[in-house]
């Protein structure tokens, strides 16, 4: 089954389609689109500046954690237990890094794919893990930071639980399908 | 969040000291702070662009139209928000952009939605139930096509990279639905927001 051409078309055309649709509806409704655009775009700078304190707090804390080697320590101490559950040792750090840093998770995944090879189970499992989850802490910082929310209430716990569910489901689904 | 912030930093320093990586930990404060500002600044342009486009979508009534279209679903998820509020339309657009993997567009749409939700919030520094729901939808990261992952697989010469789409879709859908259910459960059991104190952590 080869639906890659279809996917390529969707990912190429989604963005242009949305932009043309919005501009066309604006013109049909006789909106002064240039004026309205610049009016809305003014907020871009403000929003980006607003999120800096929140990003600094979260990204510095996470950079420190990654530099300390804590993630490898946790992964190593759990490896014997998780090996029994059919989780390859090289994929373990991905589980912990994925919610913390998107670029680091993608980097880890590239390493696994290069070292283990394209057909390895590790590569497939890591691919599903990285593809099915989000960088929880970054999302929280940006979304709440943009409007100055300081108390996240239960949003953080929902995010973390979702990450745990995503990791478990990735393992279950991959061991079943591959 | 206070405990987590404290825990992350103290834990990093203690473990860094044990591992003999204390210099790295200290350096990471500088690089992390620098990276945060870089991320924020790199967002300015694309944020401005999409906030401009979204303003046109709002004034032309497109956002409201989308809000009406999906109101049967969102009524249940965002029960504090009137069904035809622009927030609902922006949430729908944020979800669609995320699903298509258009992160650059999704984030400004989500921020527009957060700004709209803030208008209905009684305590401006504490997250409302609707905000927690929107964050649940976003942190769960529903995606139809994991484009970046596929790009890496293509890069290393994977013969059939699209075979990971089906399992990824299965996992991401399950996680997305779970996140919404979990957020609803938390909502039921967490104390309601009040004017001053806000929800407790």
XYZ file of C-alpha atoms in Angstrom:
379
model
C 0.000 0.000 0.000
C 1.604 3.222 -1.088
C -0.104 6.419 -0.115
C 3.004 8.531 0.158
C 2.195 10.698 -2.914
C -1.163 11.582 -1.347
C 0.550 12.526 1.909
C 3.082 14.672 0.113
C 0.307 16.548 -1.644
C -1.552 17.131 1.636
C 1.500 18.429 3.486
C 2.479 20.621 0.541
C -0.975 22.140 -0.040
C -2.462 22.418 3.458
C -0.771 25.714 4.299
C -1.290 27.520 0.957
C -4.915 26.350 0.947
C -5.644 27.788 4.406
C -4.009 31.120 3.564
C -5.819 31.523 0.229
C -9.132 30.481 1.810
C -8.873 33.053 4.618
C -7.785 35.867 2.282
C -10.503 35.033 -0.266
C -13.279 34.954 2.335
C -11.942 38.292 3.606
C -12.099 39.816 0.105
C -15.595 38.443 -0.587
C -16.802 39.910 2.708
C -15.197 43.243 1.688
C -12.786 43.335 4.640
C -9.829 45.735 4.240
C -7.490 42.744 4.523
C -4.206 44.639 4.450
C -5.234 46.935 7.295
C -6.728 44.117 9.351
C -3.656 41.945 8.759
C -1.231 44.578 10.017
C -3.536 45.324 12.957
C -3.451 41.663 14.005
C 0.248 41.208 13.261
C 1.119 43.973 15.727
C 0.455 41.463 18.502
C 3.220 39.143 17.284
C 6.005 41.021 18.983
C 4.087 41.417 22.243
C 3.203 37.722 22.429
C 6.776 36.625 21.734
C 8.146 38.959 24.407
C 5.473 37.878 26.905
C 6.523 34.237 26.772
C 10.246 34.891 27.416
C 10.081 34.675 31.260
C 8.117 31.425 31.097
C 10.392 29.924 28.458
C 13.514 30.882 30.433
C 12.168 29.233 33.600
C 11.242 25.983 31.894
C 14.023 25.682 29.320
C 16.798 26.505 31.830
C 15.457 23.941 34.323
C 15.241 21.293 31.606
C 18.688 22.107 30.161
C 20.134 21.719 33.657
C 18.409 18.377 34.129
C 19.707 17.083 30.802
C 23.248 18.332 31.478
C 23.316 16.641 34.887
C 23.011 13.174 33.358
C 19.894 12.445 35.432
C 17.953 11.118 32.445
C 20.637 8.530 31.626
C 20.774 7.539 35.311
C 17.031 6.929 35.439
C 17.094 5.097 32.118
C 20.009 2.868 33.228
C 18.472 2.011 36.577
C 15.235 1.019 34.881
C 16.779 -0.838 31.957
C 16.767 -4.311 33.528
C 13.104 -4.006 34.471
C 12.042 -2.572 31.119
C 14.080 -5.038 29.073
C 11.632 -7.684 30.256
C 8.776 -5.637 28.811
C 10.410 -5.781 25.388
C 11.672 -2.205 25.384
C 15.134 -1.887 23.793
C 17.624 -0.003 25.973
C 18.421 2.575 23.296
C 14.786 3.706 23.095
C 14.472 4.285 26.854
C 15.881 7.831 26.976
C 13.359 8.839 24.290
C 10.500 8.198 26.739
C 11.945 10.692 29.223
C 13.253 13.284 26.779
C 10.150 13.511 24.563
C 8.024 15.664 26.950
C 11.019 17.859 27.834
C 12.578 18.834 24.517
C 11.330 18.318 20.975
C 14.668 18.914 19.281
C 16.525 16.632 21.709
C 13.975 13.851 21.166
C 14.299 14.179 17.404
C 18.100 14.099 17.771
C 17.920 10.935 19.878
C 15.610 9.381 17.317
C 18.018 10.220 14.463
C 20.868 8.580 16.432
C 18.831 5.432 17.024
C 17.767 5.272 13.379
C 21.351 5.703 12.168
C 22.895 3.253 14.646
C 20.220 0.565 14.741
C 19.353 0.754 11.046
C 16.166 1.296 9.148
C 14.603 -2.101 9.745
C 15.336 -2.368 13.485
C 12.498 -2.600 15.985
C 14.158 0.197 17.999
C 13.857 2.586 15.067
C 10.177 1.860 14.546
C 9.328 2.127 18.243
C 11.238 5.400 18.617
C 9.551 6.756 15.480
C 6.086 6.046 16.849
C 6.999 7.511 20.259
C 8.371 10.722 18.817
C 5.575 11.066 16.269
C 2.673 10.478 18.622
C 3.517 12.889 21.424
C 4.195 16.567 22.086
C 6.781 18.576 24.020
C 4.509 19.047 27.037
C 6.632 21.541 28.974
C 7.245 23.778 25.969
C 3.547 23.839 25.069
C 2.627 24.762 28.654
C 5.210 27.569 28.760
C 4.173 29.094 25.430
C 0.383 28.840 25.776
C 0.126 29.910 29.402
C 3.001 32.381 29.080
C 1.343 34.228 26.201
C -1.521 35.359 28.452
C 0.358 35.510 31.769
C -1.162 32.474 33.505
C 1.022 31.415 36.442
C -1.075 28.721 38.078
C -1.468 25.817 35.684
C -3.814 23.881 38.037
C -4.163 20.340 36.718
C -3.003 21.079 33.137
C 0.538 19.868 33.896
C -0.685 16.565 35.325
C -2.924 15.933 32.333
C 0.059 16.588 30.058
C 2.335 14.233 31.971
C -0.303 11.505 32.180
C -0.863 11.854 28.425
C 2.885 11.379 27.870
C 2.895 8.243 30.008
C -0.131 6.870 28.148
C 1.518 7.680 24.801
C 4.706 5.834 25.815
C 2.817 2.751 27.041
C 0.567 2.695 23.982
C 3.565 3.045 21.641
C 5.115 -0.048 23.215
C 1.871 -2.022 23.113
C 1.006 -1.078 19.539
C 4.545 -1.577 18.186
C 5.068 -4.962 19.791
C 1.746 -5.986 18.293
C 2.253 -4.566 14.778
C 5.970 -5.037 14.123
C 4.634 24.242 39.405
C 6.628 25.707 42.322
C 7.642 22.259 43.542
C 8.493 21.063 40.060
C 10.627 24.111 39.318
C 12.461 23.745 42.640
C 12.775 19.982 42.210
C 14.173 20.153 38.667
C 16.854 22.691 39.547
C 17.974 21.217 42.894
C 17.893 17.666 41.519
C 19.985 18.711 38.506
C 22.629 20.292 40.716
C 22.782 17.347 43.148
C 22.885 14.696 40.419
C 25.278 16.816 38.357
C 27.625 16.955 41.362
C 27.394 13.178 41.869
C 28.138 12.545 38.180
C 30.969 15.066 38.157
C 29.047 17.092 35.592
C 28.583 20.218 37.690
C 30.430 22.465 35.195
C 28.076 21.258 32.443
C 25.055 21.953 34.628
C 26.261 25.473 35.375
C 26.991 26.110 31.696
C 23.555 24.858 30.747
C 21.992 27.755 32.691
C 23.570 30.181 30.245
C 22.871 28.140 27.114
C 19.309 27.390 28.238
C 18.554 31.059 28.921
C 20.093 32.030 25.602
C 18.089 29.378 23.766
C 14.806 30.564 25.335
C 15.329 34.078 24.036
C 16.350 32.747 20.620
C 13.169 30.683 20.440
C 11.038 33.663 21.469
C 12.689 35.966 18.945
C 12.495 33.445 16.151
C 8.745 33.235 16.846
C 8.118 36.988 16.375
C 7.886 36.981 12.584
C 5.789 33.868 12.048
C 3.633 34.779 15.059
C 2.961 38.225 13.558
C 2.113 36.678 10.191
C -0.402 34.185 11.561
C -1.944 36.596 14.036
C -2.506 38.923 11.061
C -4.105 36.159 8.989
C -6.206 35.060 11.947
C -7.506 38.587 12.446
C -8.817 38.533 8.867
C -10.404 35.126 9.516
C -12.114 36.521 12.615
C -13.419 39.717 11.020
C -14.729 37.923 7.950
C -16.809 35.611 10.136
C -14.887 32.498 9.115
C -13.865 31.689 12.695
C -17.451 32.059 13.884
C -18.632 29.819 11.048
C -16.181 27.095 12.055
C -17.221 27.514 15.695
C -20.865 26.888 14.748
C -19.870 23.895 12.644
C -18.198 22.036 15.488
C -20.279 23.362 18.383
C -21.973 19.977 19.057
C -18.574 18.620 20.146
C -17.038 21.692 21.739
C -20.172 22.443 23.787
C -19.318 19.445 25.930
C -15.576 20.078 26.153
C -15.659 23.813 26.811
C -18.827 24.195 28.826
C -17.915 27.617 30.268
C -17.691 29.213 26.831
C -20.697 30.311 24.735
C -20.916 27.969 21.713
C -20.456 30.707 19.120
C -17.581 32.506 20.827
C -14.537 33.184 18.600
C -12.546 31.114 21.118
C -14.292 27.976 19.857
C -13.452 28.749 16.217
C -9.836 29.434 17.099
C -9.655 26.192 19.085
C -10.984 24.300 16.058
C -8.411 25.920 13.772
C -5.634 25.212 16.287
C -6.671 21.562 16.377
C -6.849 21.261 12.575
C -3.444 22.902 12.087
C -1.923 20.582 14.710
C -3.499 17.546 13.096
C -1.985 18.522 9.744
C 1.405 19.043 11.382
C 1.424 22.817 10.738
C 3.020 23.741 14.060
C 3.967 27.259 12.947
C 0.341 28.066 12.246
C -1.106 26.053 15.125
C 0.710 27.912 17.888
C -0.545 31.436 17.001
C -4.063 30.016 16.568
C -3.822 28.395 19.985
C -2.596 31.646 21.488
C -5.544 33.520 19.927
C -7.808 30.921 21.510
C -6.081 31.399 24.883
C -6.576 35.166 24.624
C -10.277 34.623 23.913
C -10.583 32.171 26.812
C -8.893 34.704 29.099
C -11.880 37.038 28.523
C -14.124 34.465 30.223
C -11.635 33.743 33.006
C -12.475 35.006 36.476
C -8.908 34.932 37.805
C -6.477 36.204 35.190
C -3.430 34.471 36.678
C -4.955 31.025 37.087
C -5.877 28.629 34.303
C -9.617 28.136 33.734
C -11.136 24.720 33.042
C -11.378 25.559 29.341
C -7.704 26.543 29.223
C -6.723 23.261 30.854
C -8.831 21.439 28.255
C -7.167 23.283 25.376
C -3.753 22.510 26.870
C -4.737 18.861 27.283
C -5.587 18.750 23.578
C -2.273 20.372 22.689
C 0.085 18.515 25.032
C -1.395 15.212 23.830
C -0.206 16.245 20.366
C -2.715 14.741 17.974
C -1.179 14.460 14.490
C -2.428 12.813 11.311
C 0.973 12.710 9.616
C 4.210 12.688 11.662
C 6.053 14.619 8.946
C 9.372 15.262 10.759
C 9.718 11.637 11.826
C 9.019 10.447 8.286
C 11.613 12.902 6.971
C 14.262 11.375 9.259
C 13.297 7.857 8.173
C 13.527 8.847 4.510
C 16.913 10.411 5.266
C 18.388 7.121 6.523
C 17.017 5.172 3.564
C 13.988 3.545 5.159
C 12.190 1.689 2.357
C 8.630 2.153 3.494
C 8.478 5.085 5.933
C 4.695 5.360 5.696
C 4.297 2.069 7.580
C 4.779 3.967 10.836
C 1.749 6.170 10.098
C -0.856 3.611 11.113
C 0.643 2.755 14.530
C 1.392 6.430 15.225
C -2.175 7.389 14.388
C -3.499 4.656 16.661
C -1.324 5.780 19.585
C -1.908 9.499 19.090
C -5.714 9.100 18.803
C -5.893 6.969 21.924
C -3.693 9.419 23.841
C -5.706 12.406 22.628
C -9.021 10.930 23.756
C -7.485 9.840 27.080
C -6.133 13.350 27.689
C -9.590 14.860 27.162
C -11.195 12.327 29.502
C -8.474 12.861 32.129
C -8.912 16.640 31.913
C -12.674 16.210 32.421
C -12.080 13.983 35.452
C -9.635 16.484 36.974
C -12.133 19.253 36.290
C -14.804 17.424 38.266
C -12.611 16.825 41.286
C -10.634 20.056 41.449
C -12.009 22.938 43.501
C -13.875 25.501 41.385
C -12.131 28.758 40.590
C -12.866 31.732 42.787
C -12.244 35.396 42.156
C -9.102 35.886 44.211
C -7.597 32.624 45.391
C -7.985 30.806 42.069
C -7.677 27.041 41.765
C -5.189 25.496 44.134
C -2.421 23.227 42.991
